[in-house]
Amino acid sequence: MRFPLNGFFIFAFGALGGMLFGFDTGIISGASPLIETDFSLNATQTGFITSSVLIGSCVGALSIGSLSDRYGRKRLLIVSAVLFLVGSLFSAVATGFSSMVAARIVLGLAVGAASALTPAYLAELAPKERRGSLSTLFQLMITFGILLAYAVNLGFLGHDIGGIRDWRWMLGSAMFPAALLLVGGILLPESPRYLAAKGDRRNAFKVLTLIRGDMDEVTVAGELDEIYDVVSHNSAGGLRQLLRTARPALIASVGIMLFQQLVGINSVIYFLPQVFIKGFGFPAKSATWVSVGIGVVNFLATVVATLIMDRFPRKRLLVAGSVVMTITLGIMATTNLLGIGAASMTMVLIALYIVGFAVSWGPIAWVLIGELFPLNVRGVGTSVGSAANWIANFVVTQFFLVLLEGFHNNVGGPFAIFAVFSFLSIPFVIHVVPETRGKSLEQIEREMSGRRSE
Ligand code: BGC
């Protein structure tokens, strides 16, 4: 086995699935009003075009886990890249509501698959001292994908190039990153931990040597021995094994994923223009610019997260993020409900809220689901954790607009609910989430199984 990529490219390509995740969930905010007019859709149908991706994602996340434990992370990354390509093409050429929903569900399958595969793949490849930062690349790619989608929306809006409608260009442009992921998938090495679990010690050693370019052979062999030690005590497990032997990891992961969505992040990421149009009477174009601004803040704060991730305990970062989000949401809820919330102040507070999320819950939720599960159920475990994220995402996005209407377009109402969840996430982190920074995956596995037998 020869690999044409060096360590840096392996991690960058490995995280590419995140970019498509961000792009495909972000692009629809600009495209959906245009599709609505073209296909003469009602509000429920338009909403469904946005959320159908989330349904597909949940199914994709759930089905990929046991497959990736059986066939390997690499092969399934290739499968998800193909699904991304097909879904992007079909959504660009959709002729009506049903074909669009079908294409968005295919895209969702790919997004869900990538969201369960990528965190496990990155965590399994990274050395323990830098695992937090390298796994955060996934979130960095997500935020870059979202930003790119906002920029593509602005770029194509109103330009029917070659007589083809602008929204078709917006949706079709996702084929480029999808093709890149396909190339990446073909070139990337298989995860050394997966190879070890399959008994392929020779190739596991080769991959480890390649990605630990700066380490000597003895250290690499030591790491491989540690992996083998864990492998030899475990038999490959499925859902039942997950429930029986990895319950603490499961509870922590599912809880983290639910809270990551219940703090309301996607009410901002998906619906910010609507908040400013409906809540503050902004014209559509200015509201889209506000989104781009927030996309930039989100991306830059995630760059900071990548730099600091391995310097601070993950739990401390999570609690700090929750405090920032509780305070900013609390102020926005109170001022808007009292009718004294100005648009400019809301904008600043939303930016602070985004920073709070982007340096904590955004990356760490995905970092942790790659770290917490024991090797023999890591695929299934990340699947279930990731599916929990998509279900909560679906619920929040479905209810946000309804809630907004219920509160007569006053964002104070939904923000108050998100503030409560941000606050509740603090005791959850303190009491349920284990600290993983600086530990090898095998060490985490031993500690988690100790928790089980306590
Ligand atoms: C979340 C997404 C969200 C994104 C925003 C991710 O970690 O899972 O739902 O849209 O962060 O940056």
Tab-separated table of C-alpha atoms and ligand atoms in Angstrom:
chain	number	residue	atom	x	y	z
A	1	MET	CA	0.000	0.000	0.000
A	2	ARG	CA	1.462	3.375	-1.021
A	3	PHE	CA	-0.005	6.748	-0.117
A	4	PRO	CA	0.559	9.793	-2.242
A	5	LEU	CA	-0.542	12.205	0.514
A	6	ASN	CA	1.403	13.596	3.448
A	7	GLY	CA	-0.016	14.011	6.951
A	8	PHE	CA	-1.395	17.513	6.427
A	9	PHE	CA	-3.360	16.549	3.304
A	10	ILE	CA	-4.695	13.428	4.930
A	11	PHE	CA	-6.307	15.483	7.682
A	12	ALA	CA	-7.471	18.225	5.309
A	13	PHE	CA	-9.058	15.737	2.866
A	14	GLY	CA	-10.316	13.632	5.726
A	15	ALA	CA	-12.256	16.624	7.052
A	16	LEU	CA	-13.723	17.570	3.645
A	17	GLY	CA	-16.994	15.810	4.436
A	18	GLY	CA	-17.552	18.689	6.878
A	19	MET	CA	-17.404	21.217	4.068
A	20	LEU	CA	-20.211	19.464	2.190
A	21	PHE	CA	-22.168	19.157	5.445
A	22	GLY	CA	-21.909	22.943	5.872
A	23	PHE	CA	-22.491	23.761	2.221
A	24	ASP	CA	-25.580	21.606	1.749
A	25	THR	CA	-27.237	22.749	4.962
A	26	GLY	CA	-26.321	26.424	4.358
A	27	ILE	CA	-27.093	26.779	0.649
A	28	ILE	CA	-30.828	26.314	1.004
A	29	SER	CA	-31.319	29.537	3.016
A	30	GLY	CA	-30.723	31.555	-0.160
A	31	ALA	CA	-32.156	29.093	-2.671
A	32	SER	CA	-35.459	28.196	-1.014
A	33	PRO	CA	-37.327	31.502	-1.572
A	34	LEU	CA	-36.401	31.288	-5.297
A	35	ILE	CA	-37.490	27.644	-5.584
A	36	GLU	CA	-40.704	28.533	-3.759
A	37	THR	CA	-41.648	31.043	-6.469
A	38	ASP	CA	-40.500	28.878	-9.393
A	39	PHE	CA	-42.388	25.770	-8.288
A	40	SER	CA	-45.315	27.761	-6.752
A	41	LEU	CA	-44.869	26.057	-3.376
A	42	ASN	CA	-46.711	26.823	-0.156
A	43	ALA	CA	-44.825	27.586	3.073
A	44	THR	CA	-45.048	24.007	4.369
A	45	GLN	CA	-43.573	22.622	1.150
A	46	THR	CA	-40.721	25.145	1.229
A	47	GLY	CA	-40.028	24.268	4.860
A	48	PHE	CA	-39.926	20.610	3.883
A	49	ILE	CA	-37.341	21.286	1.180
A	50	THR	CA	-35.099	22.698	3.935
A	51	SER	CA	-35.763	19.940	6.436
A	52	SER	CA	-35.833	16.931	4.059
A	53	VAL	CA	-32.029	17.030	4.138
A	54	LEU	CA	-32.169	16.595	7.905
A	55	ILE	CA	-34.399	13.512	7.607
A	56	GLY	CA	-31.976	11.993	5.084
A	57	SER	CA	-29.075	12.859	7.384
A	58	CYS	CA	-30.604	11.030	10.282
A	59	VAL	CA	-31.107	7.894	8.169
A	60	GLY	CA	-27.614	8.262	6.643
A	61	ALA	CA	-25.977	8.630	10.054
A	62	LEU	CA	-27.807	5.615	11.473
A	63	SER	CA	-27.070	3.285	8.590
A	64	ILE	CA	-23.401	4.114	8.134
A	65	GLY	CA	-22.100	3.015	11.542
A	66	SER	CA	-22.217	-0.759	11.393
A	67	LEU	CA	-21.208	-0.584	7.707
A	68	SER	CA	-18.089	1.417	8.593
A	69	ASP	CA	-17.173	-1.071	11.330
A	70	ARG	CA	-17.531	-3.839	8.733
A	71	TYR	CA	-16.137	-2.333	5.512
A	72	GLY	CA	-13.835	0.369	6.840
A	73	ARG	CA	-13.986	4.177	7.044
A	74	LYS	CA	-12.325	4.801	3.686
A	75	ARG	CA	-14.693	2.813	1.467
A	76	LEU	CA	-17.701	4.460	2.993
A	77	LEU	CA	-16.199	7.928	2.595
A	78	ILE	CA	-16.105	7.123	-1.123
A	79	VAL	CA	-19.736	5.989	-1.040
A	80	SER	CA	-20.783	9.213	0.682
A	81	ALA	CA	-18.852	11.293	-1.899
A	82	VAL	CA	-20.772	9.540	-4.691
A	83	LEU	CA	-24.068	10.250	-2.908
A	84	PHE	CA	-23.027	13.914	-2.561
A	85	LEU	CA	-22.355	14.092	-6.301
A	86	VAL	CA	-25.625	12.419	-7.300
A	87	GLY	CA	-27.682	14.467	-4.824
A	88	SER	CA	-26.148	17.777	-5.932
A	89	LEU	CA	-26.750	16.988	-9.604
A	90	PHE	CA	-30.350	15.869	-9.053
A	91	SER	CA	-31.221	18.870	-6.900
A	92	ALA	CA	-29.838	21.228	-9.564
A	93	VAL	CA	-31.996	19.643	-12.289
A	94	ALA	CA	-35.120	19.008	-10.165
A	95	THR	CA	-38.354	19.726	-12.006
A	96	GLY	CA	-40.797	20.064	-9.120
A	97	PHE	CA	-41.465	19.579	-5.418
A	98	SER	CA	-41.211	15.765	-5.335
A	99	SER	CA	-38.010	15.463	-7.340
A	100	MET	CA	-36.430	18.223	-5.245
A	101	VAL	CA	-37.353	16.500	-1.986
A	102	ALA	CA	-36.008	13.182	-3.335
A	103	ALA	CA	-32.698	14.831	-4.303
A	104	ARG	CA	-32.439	16.584	-0.929
A	105	ILE	CA	-33.002	13.280	0.879
A	106	VAL	CA	-30.143	11.698	-1.120
A	107	LEU	CA	-27.970	14.674	-0.157
A	108	GLY	CA	-29.043	14.196	3.436
A	109	LEU	CA	-27.961	10.539	3.355
A	110	ALA	CA	-24.515	11.740	2.302
A	111	VAL	CA	-24.376	14.537	4.901
A	112	GLY	CA	-25.446	12.149	7.671
A	113	ALA	CA	-22.963	9.508	6.580
A	114	ALA	CA	-20.123	12.042	6.492
A	115	SER	CA	-21.112	13.413	9.904
A	116	ALA	CA	-20.782	9.992	11.505
A	117	LEU	CA	-17.724	8.829	9.556
A	118	THR	CA	-15.489	11.874	9.667
A	119	PRO	CA	-15.206	12.425	13.453
A	120	ALA	CA	-14.281	8.761	13.980
A	121	TYR	CA	-11.812	8.782	11.088
A	122	LEU	CA	-10.021	11.942	12.251
A	123	ALA	CA	-9.887	10.860	15.889
A	124	GLU	CA	-8.476	7.471	14.879
A	125	LEU	CA	-5.727	9.041	12.802
A	126	ALA	CA	-4.623	11.856	15.111
A	127	PRO	CA	-1.868	11.654	17.759
A	128	LYS	CA	-3.322	12.183	21.237
A	129	GLU	CA	-1.551	15.532	21.860
A	130	ARG	CA	-3.153	17.088	18.793
A	131	ARG	CA	-6.339	15.100	18.475
A	132	GLY	CA	-8.565	17.988	19.645
A	133	SER	CA	-7.203	20.435	17.080
A	134	LEU	CA	-7.109	17.928	14.235
A	135	SER	CA	-10.655	16.747	14.927
A	136	THR	CA	-11.760	20.387	15.074
A	137	LEU	CA	-10.827	20.554	11.382
A	138	PHE	CA	-14.168	18.871	10.759
A	139	GLN	CA	-16.045	21.797	12.362
A	140	LEU	CA	-13.737	24.250	10.600
A	141	MET	CA	-14.764	22.691	7.302
A	142	ILE	CA	-18.451	22.846	8.322
A	143	THR	CA	-18.213	26.566	9.036
A	144	PHE	CA	-16.215	27.138	5.840
A	145	GLY	CA	-18.900	25.238	3.896
A	146	ILE	CA	-21.637	27.401	5.434
A	147	LEU	CA	-19.728	30.583	4.605
A	148	LEU	CA	-19.054	29.394	1.065
A	149	ALA	CA	-22.752	28.621	0.640
A	150	TYR	CA	-23.730	32.141	1.768
A	151	ALA	CA	-21.175	33.626	-0.642
A	152	VAL	CA	-22.344	31.410	-3.528
A	153	ASN	CA	-25.938	32.448	-2.784
A	154	LEU	CA	-25.011	36.117	-2.968
A	155	GLY	CA	-22.886	35.571	-6.098
A	156	PHE	CA	-25.535	33.766	-8.149
A	157	LEU	CA	-28.605	35.615	-6.851
A	158	GLY	CA	-30.353	37.253	-9.816
A	159	HIS	CA	-27.896	35.832	-12.397
A	160	ASP	CA	-29.516	33.234	-14.642
A	161	ILE	CA	-26.250	32.374	-16.418
A	162	GLY	CA	-26.786	30.658	-19.793
A	163	GLY	CA	-30.537	30.942	-19.267
A	164	ILE	CA	-30.303	28.544	-16.298
A	165	ARG	CA	-32.019	29.731	-13.131
A	166	ASP	CA	-29.784	31.140	-10.380
A	167	TRP	CA	-30.883	28.632	-7.737
A	168	ARG	CA	-29.911	25.722	-10.043
A	169	TRP	CA	-26.369	27.128	-10.141
A	170	MET	CA	-26.382	27.516	-6.343
A	171	LEU	CA	-27.380	23.885	-5.747
A	172	GLY	CA	-25.278	22.477	-8.599
A	173	SER	CA	-22.094	24.166	-7.388
A	174	ALA	CA	-21.957	21.598	-4.557
A	175	MET	CA	-20.712	19.121	-7.167
A	176	PHE	CA	-17.215	20.643	-7.027
A	177	PRO	CA	-16.491	19.939	-3.352
A	178	ALA	CA	-18.235	16.558	-3.798
A	179	ALA	CA	-15.811	15.652	-6.610
A	180	LEU	CA	-12.922	16.765	-4.403
A	181	LEU	CA	-14.150	14.504	-1.599
A	182	LEU	CA	-14.329	11.610	-4.063
A	183	VAL	CA	-10.701	12.166	-5.109
A	184	GLY	CA	-9.750	12.514	-1.437
A	185	GLY	CA	-11.595	9.325	-0.531
A	186	ILE	CA	-9.704	7.393	-3.200
A	187	LEU	CA	-6.306	8.741	-2.095
A	188	LEU	CA	-6.799	8.585	1.686
A	189	PRO	CA	-5.394	5.687	3.718
A	190	GLU	CA	-7.656	3.456	5.785
A	191	SER	CA	-7.759	4.164	9.529
A	192	PRO	CA	-4.940	2.284	11.321
A	193	ARG	CA	-7.280	1.348	14.163
A	194	TYR	CA	-9.759	-0.196	11.736
A	195	LEU	CA	-6.910	-2.110	10.050
A	196	ALA	CA	-5.706	-3.340	13.438
A	197	ALA	CA	-9.217	-4.470	14.340
A	198	LYS	CA	-9.243	-6.475	11.100
A	199	GLY	CA	-5.888	-8.065	11.970
A	200	ASP	CA	-3.946	-6.271	9.222
A	201	ARG	CA	-0.950	-5.297	11.364
A	202	ARG	CA	1.389	-4.640	8.439
A	203	ASN	CA	-0.758	-1.965	6.854
A	204	ALA	CA	-1.809	-0.525	10.209
A	205	PHE	CA	1.894	-0.007	10.946
A	206	LYS	CA	2.493	1.542	7.510
A	207	VAL	CA	-0.332	4.064	7.880
A	208	LEU	CA	0.711	4.967	11.424
A	209	THR	CA	4.324	5.471	10.306
A	210	LEU	CA	3.138	7.723	7.490
A	211	ILE	CA	0.943	9.961	9.638
A	212	ARG	CA	3.416	10.056	12.533
A	213	GLY	CA	6.129	11.340	10.177
A	214	ASP	CA	8.045	12.990	13.044
A	215	MET	CA	8.165	9.912	15.309
A	216	ASP	CA	10.657	7.046	15.323
A	217	GLU	CA	9.653	3.458	14.556
A	218	VAL	CA	9.833	2.317	18.173
A	219	THR	CA	7.315	4.951	19.328
A	220	VAL	CA	4.982	4.054	16.443
A	221	ALA	CA	5.276	0.352	17.293
A	222	GLY	CA	4.463	1.212	20.931
A	223	GLU	CA	1.304	3.028	19.844
A	224	LEU	CA	0.302	0.065	17.699
A	225	ASP	CA	0.840	-2.307	20.640
A	226	GLU	CA	-1.493	-0.202	22.746
A	227	ILE	CA	-4.118	-0.376	19.982
A	228	TYR	CA	-3.657	-4.164	19.730
A	229	ASP	CA	-3.990	-4.551	23.446
A	230	VAL	CA	-7.484	-3.029	23.269
A	231	VAL	CA	-8.398	-4.918	20.092
A	232	SER	CA	-7.494	-8.277	21.631
A	233	HIS	CA	-9.896	-7.718	24.554
A	234	ASN	CA	-12.816	-6.826	22.349
A	235	SER	CA	-15.045	-8.549	19.877
A	236	ALA	CA	-16.744	-6.506	17.167
A	237	GLY	CA	-20.025	-5.263	18.543
A	238	GLY	CA	-23.334	-3.971	17.280
A	239	LEU	CA	-26.196	-2.041	18.778
A	240	ARG	CA	-26.756	-4.503	21.608
A	241	GLN	CA	-23.107	-4.356	22.622
A	242	LEU	CA	-23.292	-0.561	22.465
A	243	LEU	CA	-26.174	-0.510	24.924
A	244	ARG	CA	-24.600	-3.082	27.195
A	245	THR	CA	-20.959	-2.153	27.366
A	246	ALA	CA	-20.705	1.460	26.231
A	247	ARG	CA	-23.648	3.019	28.027
A	248	PRO	CA	-21.747	5.902	29.722
A	249	ALA	CA	-20.254	6.885	26.352
A	250	LEU	CA	-23.656	6.641	24.713
A	251	ILE	CA	-25.405	8.781	27.336
A	252	ALA	CA	-22.674	11.437	27.227
A	253	SER	CA	-22.605	11.540	23.409
A	254	VAL	CA	-26.345	11.636	22.844
A	255	GLY	CA	-26.752	14.307	25.540
A	256	ILE	CA	-24.000	16.456	24.056
A	257	MET	CA	-25.535	16.174	20.604
A	258	LEU	CA	-29.027	17.078	21.830
A	259	PHE	CA	-27.765	20.109	23.746
A	260	GLN	CA	-25.636	21.200	20.771
A	261	GLN	CA	-28.845	21.687	18.819
A	262	LEU	CA	-31.216	22.731	21.631
A	263	VAL	CA	-29.144	25.850	22.335
A	264	GLY	CA	-30.660	27.022	19.035
A	265	ILE	CA	-27.628	27.447	16.811
A	266	ASN	CA	-29.472	26.694	13.588
A	267	SER	CA	-32.204	29.227	14.262
A	268	VAL	CA	-29.353	31.638	13.519
A	269	ILE	CA	-27.474	29.663	10.839
A	270	TYR	CA	-30.553	28.767	8.755
A	271	PHE	CA	-33.022	31.545	9.532
A	272	LEU	CA	-31.108	34.689	10.404
A	273	PRO	CA	-32.303	36.640	7.326
A	274	GLN	CA	-35.914	35.789	8.248
A	275	VAL	CA	-35.348	37.009	11.824
A	276	PHE	CA	-34.140	40.378	10.580
A	277	ILE	CA	-36.768	40.629	7.829
A	278	LYS	CA	-39.706	39.591	10.017
A	279	GLY	CA	-38.503	40.888	13.354
A	280	PHE	CA	-36.853	44.170	12.386
A	281	GLY	CA	-38.259	44.932	8.901
A	282	PHE	CA	-34.923	44.603	7.042
A	283	PRO	CA	-35.003	44.400	3.207
A	284	ALA	CA	-34.016	40.921	1.894
A	285	LYS	CA	-30.632	41.861	0.476
A	286	SER	CA	-29.386	43.584	3.676
A	287	ALA	CA	-30.605	40.640	5.714
A	288	THR	CA	-28.527	38.280	3.523
A	289	TRP	CA	-25.487	40.445	4.191
A	290	VAL	CA	-26.069	40.080	7.933
A	291	SER	CA	-25.897	36.307	7.348
A	292	VAL	CA	-22.602	36.589	5.533
A	293	GLY	CA	-21.221	38.622	8.446
A	294	ILE	CA	-22.309	35.961	10.904
A	295	GLY	CA	-20.817	33.278	8.616
A	296	VAL	CA	-17.463	35.093	8.772
A	297	VAL	CA	-17.608	35.419	12.578
A	298	ASN	CA	-18.506	31.727	12.868
A	299	PHE	CA	-15.607	30.676	10.649
A	300	LEU	CA	-12.998	32.930	12.294
A	301	ALA	CA	-14.022	31.889	15.799
A	302	THR	CA	-13.643	28.260	14.692
A	303	VAL	CA	-10.101	29.009	13.481
A	304	VAL	CA	-9.407	30.197	17.048
A	305	ALA	CA	-11.022	27.002	18.370
A	306	THR	CA	-8.648	24.912	16.246
A	307	LEU	CA	-5.675	26.723	17.779
A	308	ILE	CA	-6.757	26.450	21.401
A	309	MET	CA	-8.509	23.075	21.440
A	310	ASP	CA	-5.630	21.100	22.925
A	311	ARG	CA	-4.568	23.824	25.379
A	312	PHE	CA	-7.688	23.799	27.565
A	313	PRO	CA	-9.723	20.969	29.059
A	314	ARG	CA	-12.697	20.249	26.783
A	315	LYS	CA	-15.142	20.439	29.713
A	316	ARG	CA	-13.933	23.890	30.703
A	317	LEU	CA	-14.406	25.160	27.141
A	318	LEU	CA	-17.904	23.671	27.008
A	319	VAL	CA	-18.953	25.325	30.275
A	320	ALA	CA	-17.460	28.667	29.199
A	321	GLY	CA	-19.380	28.450	25.892
A	322	SER	CA	-22.614	27.633	27.722
A	323	VAL	CA	-22.166	30.633	30.037
A	324	VAL	CA	-21.621	33.003	27.086
A	325	MET	CA	-24.634	31.595	25.244
A	326	THR	CA	-26.900	31.712	28.310
A	327	ILE	CA	-26.011	35.349	28.978
A	328	THR	CA	-26.315	36.583	25.370
A	329	LEU	CA	-29.548	34.654	24.738
A	330	GLY	CA	-30.921	35.819	28.084
A	331	ILE	CA	-30.262	39.486	27.269
A	332	MET	CA	-31.720	39.134	23.754
A	333	ALA	CA	-34.796	37.371	25.114
A	334	THR	CA	-35.419	39.979	27.813
A	335	THR	CA	-34.822	43.089	25.702
A	336	ASN	CA	-36.858	41.811	22.770
A	337	LEU	CA	-39.752	40.626	24.930
A	338	LEU	CA	-39.788	44.024	26.684
A	339	GLY	CA	-39.780	45.704	23.273
A	340	ILE	CA	-36.470	47.505	23.844
A	341	GLY	CA	-34.289	45.299	21.620
A	342	ALA	CA	-32.692	47.330	18.815
A	343	ALA	CA	-31.532	45.582	15.614
A	344	SER	CA	-27.900	46.681	16.065
A	345	MET	CA	-27.727	45.418	19.643
A	346	THR	CA	-29.310	42.103	18.632
A	347	MET	CA	-26.713	41.796	15.862
A	348	VAL	CA	-23.797	42.287	18.290
A	349	LEU	CA	-25.286	39.859	20.789
A	350	ILE	CA	-25.864	37.249	18.072
A	351	ALA	CA	-22.212	37.625	17.034
A	352	LEU	CA	-21.095	37.049	20.658
A	353	TYR	CA	-23.432	34.074	20.943
A	354	ILE	CA	-21.930	32.599	17.758
A	355	VAL	CA	-18.395	33.066	19.135
A	356	GLY	CA	-19.469	31.306	22.350
A	357	PHE	CA	-20.798	28.359	20.328
A	358	ALA	CA	-17.966	28.229	17.806
A	359	VAL	CA	-15.170	27.858	20.362
A	360	SER	CA	-16.991	25.247	22.404
A	361	TRP	CA	-20.097	23.250	21.538
A	362	GLY	CA	-19.643	23.540	17.756
A	363	PRO	CA	-16.352	21.661	17.524
A	364	ILE	CA	-16.282	19.768	20.817
A	365	ALA	CA	-19.546	17.887	20.260
A	366	TRP	CA	-18.065	16.355	17.094
A	367	VAL	CA	-14.627	15.874	18.680
A	368	LEU	CA	-16.125	13.984	21.613
A	369	ILE	CA	-18.238	11.570	19.602
A	370	GLY	CA	-15.074	10.507	17.803
A	371	GLU	CA	-13.307	9.980	21.135
A	372	LEU	CA	-15.750	8.500	23.611
A	373	PHE	CA	-16.732	5.155	22.098
A	374	PRO	CA	-14.660	2.006	22.445
A	375	LEU	CA	-13.121	0.804	19.190
A	376	ASN	CA	-15.365	-2.219	18.730
A	377	VAL	CA	-18.538	-0.074	18.662
A	378	ARG	CA	-17.058	3.236	17.500
A	379	GLY	CA	-18.824	3.117	14.131
A	380	VAL	CA	-22.258	2.317	15.597
A	381	GLY	CA	-21.695	4.725	18.481
A	382	THR	CA	-20.829	7.716	16.323
A	383	SER	CA	-23.824	6.801	14.157
A	384	VAL	CA	-26.255	6.990	17.038
A	385	GLY	CA	-24.661	10.177	18.421
A	386	SER	CA	-24.759	11.837	15.057
A	387	ALA	CA	-28.363	10.747	14.412
A	388	ALA	CA	-29.355	12.326	17.748
A	389	ASN	CA	-27.842	15.575	16.484
A	390	TRP	CA	-29.895	15.445	13.274
A	391	ILE	CA	-33.153	14.606	15.052
A	392	ALA	CA	-32.702	17.536	17.450
A	393	ASN	CA	-31.734	19.763	14.533
A	394	PHE	CA	-34.940	18.744	12.720
A	395	VAL	CA	-37.101	19.464	15.766
A	396	VAL	CA	-35.519	22.875	16.414
A	397	THR	CA	-35.723	24.029	12.782
A	398	GLN	CA	-39.324	22.811	12.414
A	399	PHE	CA	-40.447	24.571	15.566
A	400	PHE	CA	-38.420	27.747	15.349
A	401	LEU	CA	-40.543	29.448	12.706
A	402	VAL	CA	-43.756	28.249	14.365
A	403	LEU	CA	-42.534	29.659	17.696
A	404	LEU	CA	-41.536	32.910	16.058
A	405	GLU	CA	-45.045	33.225	14.664
A	406	GLY	CA	-46.500	32.276	18.065
A	407	PHE	CA	-44.596	35.173	19.648
A	408	HIS	CA	-45.776	37.577	16.885
A	409	ASN	CA	-42.336	37.593	15.189
A	410	ASN	CA	-40.624	38.565	18.442
A	411	VAL	CA	-37.314	36.592	18.610
A	412	GLY	CA	-37.342	37.062	22.386
A	413	GLY	CA	-39.698	34.063	22.751
A	414	PRO	CA	-37.626	31.331	21.051
A	415	PHE	CA	-34.388	32.833	22.409
A	416	ALA	CA	-35.720	32.527	25.987
A	417	ILE	CA	-36.281	28.800	25.407
A	418	PHE	CA	-32.774	28.364	23.959
A	419	ALA	CA	-31.345	30.258	26.974
A	420	VAL	CA	-32.926	27.708	29.319
A	421	PHE	CA	-31.308	24.826	27.401
A	422	SER	CA	-27.922	26.610	27.383
A	423	PHE	CA	-28.167	26.944	31.142
A	424	LEU	CA	-29.164	23.283	31.622
A	425	SER	CA	-26.186	22.165	29.552
A	426	ILE	CA	-23.823	23.384	32.328
A	427	PRO	CA	-24.709	20.778	34.990
A	428	PHE	CA	-24.876	18.164	32.241
A	429	VAL	CA	-21.263	18.837	31.232
A	430	ILE	CA	-20.048	18.964	34.819
A	431	HIS	CA	-21.691	15.711	35.909
A	432	VAL	CA	-21.945	13.521	32.828
A	433	VAL	CA	-19.231	14.389	30.303
A	434	PRO	CA	-15.774	12.848	30.845
A	435	GLU	CA	-12.552	14.771	30.134
A	436	THR	CA	-10.631	13.403	27.144
A	437	ARG	CA	-7.914	15.934	26.395
A	438	GLY	CA	-4.368	14.533	26.212
A	439	LYS	CA	-5.446	10.899	26.624
A	440	SER	CA	-5.044	8.184	24.027
A	441	LEU	CA	-8.267	6.657	22.676
A	442	GLU	CA	-7.260	3.417	24.370
A	443	GLN	CA	-6.821	5.185	27.731
A	444	ILE	CA	-10.255	6.812	27.355
A	445	GLU	CA	-11.675	3.388	26.579
A	446	ARG	CA	-10.172	1.893	29.750
A	447	GLU	CA	-11.444	4.785	31.883
A	448	MET	CA	-14.936	4.610	30.409
A	449	SER	CA	-15.156	0.883	31.063
A	450	GLY	CA	-14.017	1.613	34.644
A	451	ARG	CA	-16.959	3.985	34.978
A	452	ARG	CA	-19.199	1.186	33.810
A	453	SER	CA	-18.074	-1.218	36.462
A	454	GLU	CA	-18.072	1.367	39.270
B	1	BGC	C1	-23.650	21.860	14.035
B	1	BGC	C2	-24.510	22.347	12.903
B	1	BGC	C3	-24.366	23.853	12.789
B	1	BGC	C4	-22.908	24.253	12.689
B	1	BGC	C5	-22.738	25.746	12.748
B	1	BGC	C6	-22.233	22.262	13.780
B	1	BGC	O1	-21.401	21.785	14.779
B	1	BGC	O2	-23.756	20.465	14.169
B	1	BGC	O3	-25.853	21.968	13.113
B	1	BGC	O4	-25.075	24.324	11.670
B	1	BGC	O5	-22.136	23.672	13.714
B	1	BGC	O6	-21.417	26.133	12.639
